[in-house]
Short mmCIF file of C-alpha atoms in Angstrom, two decimals:
data_model
loop_
_atom_site.label_atom_id
_atom_site.label_comp_id
_atom_site.label_asym_id
_atom_site.label_seq_id
_atom_site.Cartn_x
_atom_site.Cartn_y
_atom_site.Cartn_z
CA VAL A 474 0.00 0.00 0.00
CA PHE A 475 1.38 3.39 -0.97
CA PHE A 476 0.32 6.79 0.28
CA PRO A 477 -1.28 9.05 -2.30
CA LYS A 478 0.74 11.90 -3.70
CA PRO A 479 0.43 15.18 -1.74
CA GLU A 480 -1.54 16.90 -4.48
CA SER A 481 -4.28 14.26 -4.24
CA LEU A 482 -4.72 14.30 -0.45
CA CYS A 483 -7.37 17.00 -0.69
CA MET A 484 -9.73 14.38 -2.16
CA SER A 485 -10.32 13.03 1.37
CA PRO A 486 -12.81 14.86 3.63
CA LEU A 487 -10.98 13.56 6.71
CA ARG A 488 -10.16 16.27 9.30
CA LEU A 489 -7.70 15.98 12.19
CA ASP A 490 -9.56 17.46 15.17
CA ALA A 491 -6.94 16.86 17.88
CA LEU A 492 -3.54 15.31 18.49
CA GLU A 493 -3.09 14.96 22.23
CA PRO A 494 0.40 14.57 23.80
CA LEU A 495 -0.63 11.63 25.98
CA PHE A 496 2.04 10.37 28.38
CA PHE A 497 4.57 12.77 26.92
CA THR A 498 7.76 13.83 28.67
CA PRO A 499 8.20 17.61 28.94
CA LEU A 500 11.68 19.04 28.52
CA ALA A 501 11.89 22.74 29.27
CA VAL A 502 14.90 24.58 27.87
CA PHE A 503 15.70 28.02 29.23
CA SER A 504 18.47 30.47 28.45
CA LEU A 505 19.76 33.19 30.74
CA PRO A 506 20.79 36.25 28.70
CA ASP A 507 23.97 38.04 29.74
CA ALA A 508 24.89 35.19 32.07
CA ALA A 509 28.64 35.75 31.87
CA ALA A 510 28.90 37.91 35.01
CA LEU A 511 26.71 35.55 37.04
CA ASN A 512 28.65 32.53 35.83
CA ALA A 513 31.94 34.14 36.82
CA ARG A 514 30.64 34.63 40.37
CA LEU A 515 29.29 31.08 40.49
CA LEU A 516 32.62 29.66 39.37
CA GLU A 517 34.45 31.53 42.12
CA GLU A 518 31.94 30.39 44.73
CA ALA A 519 31.93 26.78 43.49
CA PHE A 520 35.71 26.46 43.60
CA ALA A 521 35.85 28.04 47.05
CA LEU A 522 33.27 25.56 48.31
CA ARG A 523 35.14 22.61 46.81
CA ALA A 524 38.33 23.77 48.52
CA SER A 525 36.59 23.53 51.89
CA SER A 526 34.62 20.29 51.36
CA ASP A 527 35.38 16.73 50.31
CA GLY A 528 32.00 16.52 48.61
CA GLN A 529 29.67 13.53 48.25
CA GLN A 530 29.51 10.41 46.11
CA ARG A 531 26.29 10.06 44.14
CA SER A 532 26.06 9.40 40.40
CA ASN A 533 29.27 11.38 39.89
CA GLN A 534 32.35 9.48 38.72
CA ASN A 535 35.76 11.16 38.85
CA GLY A 536 34.04 14.42 39.73
CA TRP A 537 33.08 16.52 42.76
CA HIS A 538 29.50 16.76 44.09
CA SER A 539 28.67 19.27 46.82
CA ALA A 540 26.18 18.80 49.64
CA ASP A 541 22.50 19.20 48.70
CA ASN A 542 22.17 22.60 50.39
CA PHE A 543 22.56 24.94 47.43
CA PHE A 544 19.31 26.78 48.27
CA ASP A 545 20.66 27.54 51.75
CA ARG A 546 23.75 29.26 50.42
CA THR A 547 23.95 33.04 50.70
CA GLU A 548 26.81 33.91 48.36
CA PRO A 549 25.77 36.55 45.76
CA GLY A 550 25.95 34.24 42.75
CA CYS A 551 24.16 31.39 44.47
CA SER A 552 21.41 33.71 45.73
CA GLU A 553 20.84 35.15 42.26
CA LEU A 554 20.68 31.75 40.61
CA GLN A 555 18.21 30.47 43.20
CA THR A 556 15.74 33.09 41.94
CA HIS A 557 16.17 31.96 38.33
CA LEU A 558 15.75 28.28 39.20
CA LEU A 559 12.49 28.90 41.06
CA GLU A 560 11.22 31.01 38.17
CA ALA A 561 11.99 28.18 35.76
CA VAL A 562 9.95 25.79 37.91
CA ARG A 563 7.08 28.29 37.99
CA GLN A 564 7.05 28.85 34.23
CA ALA A 565 7.33 25.18 33.31
CA THR A 566 4.63 24.13 35.77
CA LEU A 567 2.15 26.66 34.43
CA ARG A 568 2.98 25.76 30.84
CA ILE A 569 1.97 22.11 31.33
CA SER A 570 -0.82 22.87 33.85
CA PRO A 571 -2.16 26.42 33.41
CA ASN A 572 -4.70 26.06 36.23
CA PHE A 573 -2.23 24.75 38.81
CA ASP A 574 -2.75 26.83 41.97
CA LEU A 575 0.79 27.89 42.79
CA ALA A 576 -0.51 30.36 45.38
CA ALA A 577 -1.78 27.43 47.46
CA MET A 578 1.55 25.62 47.29
CA ALA A 579 5.00 25.93 48.77
CA ALA A 580 8.05 24.66 46.95
CA GLN A 581 10.48 22.22 48.51
CA VAL A 582 13.84 22.38 46.78
CA GLN A 583 17.34 21.01 46.99
CA GLY A 584 20.36 21.68 44.84
CA TRP A 585 24.05 20.92 44.51
CA ILE A 586 27.14 21.85 42.53
CA ASN A 587 28.90 19.44 40.17
CA ILE A 588 32.49 19.90 39.02
CA ASN A 589 33.71 17.37 36.47
CA GLY A 590 37.31 17.47 35.36
CA LYS A 591 38.68 15.53 32.41
CA GLY A 592 37.12 12.06 32.41
CA GLY A 593 34.42 13.02 34.90
CA PHE A 594 30.85 11.90 34.16
CA ASN A 595 27.55 10.91 35.78
CA THR A 596 26.12 7.41 35.56
CA PRO A 597 22.45 6.82 34.57
CA HIS A 598 20.10 7.81 37.39
CA ASP A 599 16.83 9.53 38.27
CA HIS A 600 15.61 11.56 41.24
CA PRO A 601 12.81 9.68 43.05
CA GLY A 602 10.51 11.62 45.34
CA TRP A 603 10.60 14.88 43.39
CA ALA A 604 8.46 16.45 40.65
CA TRP A 605 10.99 18.49 38.64
CA SER A 606 14.73 18.05 38.21
CA GLY A 607 16.99 20.41 36.38
CA CYS A 608 20.49 21.55 35.65
CA TYR A 609 22.04 24.98 35.08
CA TYR A 610 25.23 25.10 33.05
CA VAL A 611 27.82 27.46 34.51
CA ARG A 612 30.77 26.43 32.37
CA VAL A 613 30.74 23.87 29.58
CA PRO A 614 34.06 23.28 27.78
CA ASP A 615 33.86 23.10 24.00
CA GLY A 616 35.07 19.52 24.20
CA ARG A 617 36.87 17.33 21.71
CA SER A 618 33.63 15.90 20.38
CA GLU A 619 29.91 16.60 20.29
CA ARG A 620 29.39 14.04 23.05
CA SER A 621 31.86 15.53 25.54
CA GLY A 622 29.88 16.57 28.60
CA SER A 623 26.53 16.10 26.84
CA ILE A 624 23.46 15.02 28.81
CA GLU A 625 21.41 12.11 27.52
CA LEU A 626 17.77 11.56 28.50
CA LEU A 627 16.51 7.98 28.38
CA ASP A 628 12.97 6.85 27.59
CA SER A 629 11.56 5.12 30.67
CA ARG A 630 9.52 2.76 28.48
CA THR A 631 12.56 0.62 27.77
CA ASN A 632 10.52 -2.56 27.29
CA LEU A 633 8.80 -1.18 24.22
CA GLN A 634 10.21 -2.38 20.91
CA VAL A 635 8.35 -0.66 18.10
CA PRO A 636 9.28 0.65 14.66
CA THR A 637 10.25 4.28 14.84
CA ILE A 638 9.26 7.33 12.83
CA LYS A 639 12.27 9.31 11.67
CA ASP A 640 12.76 12.71 13.37
CA ALA A 641 9.74 12.19 15.67
CA LEU A 642 10.95 12.90 19.22
CA CYS A 643 8.07 10.97 20.76
CA PHE A 644 9.36 7.77 19.10
CA MET A 645 12.99 8.13 20.20
CA SER A 646 14.42 5.93 22.94
CA LYS A 647 16.96 8.59 23.98
CA PHE A 648 17.66 12.25 23.39
CA THR A 649 21.07 13.88 23.69
CA ILE A 650 21.73 17.57 24.31
CA LYS A 651 25.02 19.40 23.97
CA PRO A 652 24.55 22.19 26.55
CA ALA A 653 26.07 25.66 26.58
CA ASP A 654 26.95 28.20 29.23
CA GLY A 655 23.83 29.88 30.61
CA MET A 656 21.45 27.08 29.57
CA LEU A 657 18.96 25.64 32.05
CA LEU A 658 17.18 22.33 31.50
CA LEU A 659 14.13 21.13 33.43
CA PHE A 660 12.41 17.74 33.18
CA PRO A 661 10.35 15.29 35.28
CA SER A 662 12.37 13.76 38.08
CA TRP A 663 11.48 10.20 37.09
CA LEU A 664 13.27 10.60 33.75
CA ARG A 665 16.53 8.66 33.77
CA HIS A 666 19.53 10.53 32.44
CA TRP A 667 23.31 10.51 32.44
CA VAL A 668 26.23 12.73 31.43
CA TYR A 669 28.97 11.83 28.96
CA PRO A 670 32.57 12.13 30.15
CA ASN A 671 34.24 15.51 29.93
CA GLU A 672 36.98 15.18 27.29
CA ASP A 673 38.42 18.63 27.87
CA GLU A 674 41.17 19.81 30.20
CA ILE A 675 38.84 22.56 31.48
CA GLU A 676 36.53 21.59 34.34
CA ARG A 677 32.82 21.44 33.63
CA VAL A 678 30.69 23.18 36.27
CA THR A 679 26.94 22.72 36.64
CA ILE A 680 24.31 23.26 39.32
CA ALA A 681 21.61 20.59 39.56
CA PHE A 682 18.40 20.79 41.56
CA ASN A 683 15.10 19.12 42.45
CA ALA A 684 11.71 20.66 43.24
CA ARG A 685 8.30 19.48 44.44
CA PHE A 686 5.12 21.09 45.75
CA VAL A 687 3.42 20.79 49.13
CA PRO A 688 0.24 22.54 50.32
CA ARG A 689 0.83 25.68 52.37
#
């Protein structure tokens, strides 16, 4: 069976009334204009914190992971970024649920700093118990390849084996993003993801966070 040529499709009276994004996975991509000054402050604060702390072991391999108290920090750069992260959560939540009553909710948040030197990466993981997870990119080396330091999002429906449709994101089993300085990504916390190794001599610095809502 072959599809009719485009010029003959008008012969059908069929009308597409709706195409609903059922069970879709939202990925919100934000950019922070003129982020250079903020990123410079964040780099200074991140390196100072690393110098005073051994860090924690989570999904990070060959990299440094701070404590989960980023939203308690009072340094100027950290305080400014906290505002942007909360605004990202607000915008993304209202985009997917315009009637969500944010005024009746309080946000619970946690965040941490990641510093990955050459060879540093994050193994596949998710963030159970949260609604949104995200990452702000303070410094991303150019890298020796497109994969260096990239984040890859994995379809949770890994047991599904179906023919794909080329270029249709909803049919892909994984999606890879090469981030840039000043970019902020936000996605559901159940979405498994991992970070490719940093292939550059320059350290890669990011700030990751989780958010959820509780009634006031």
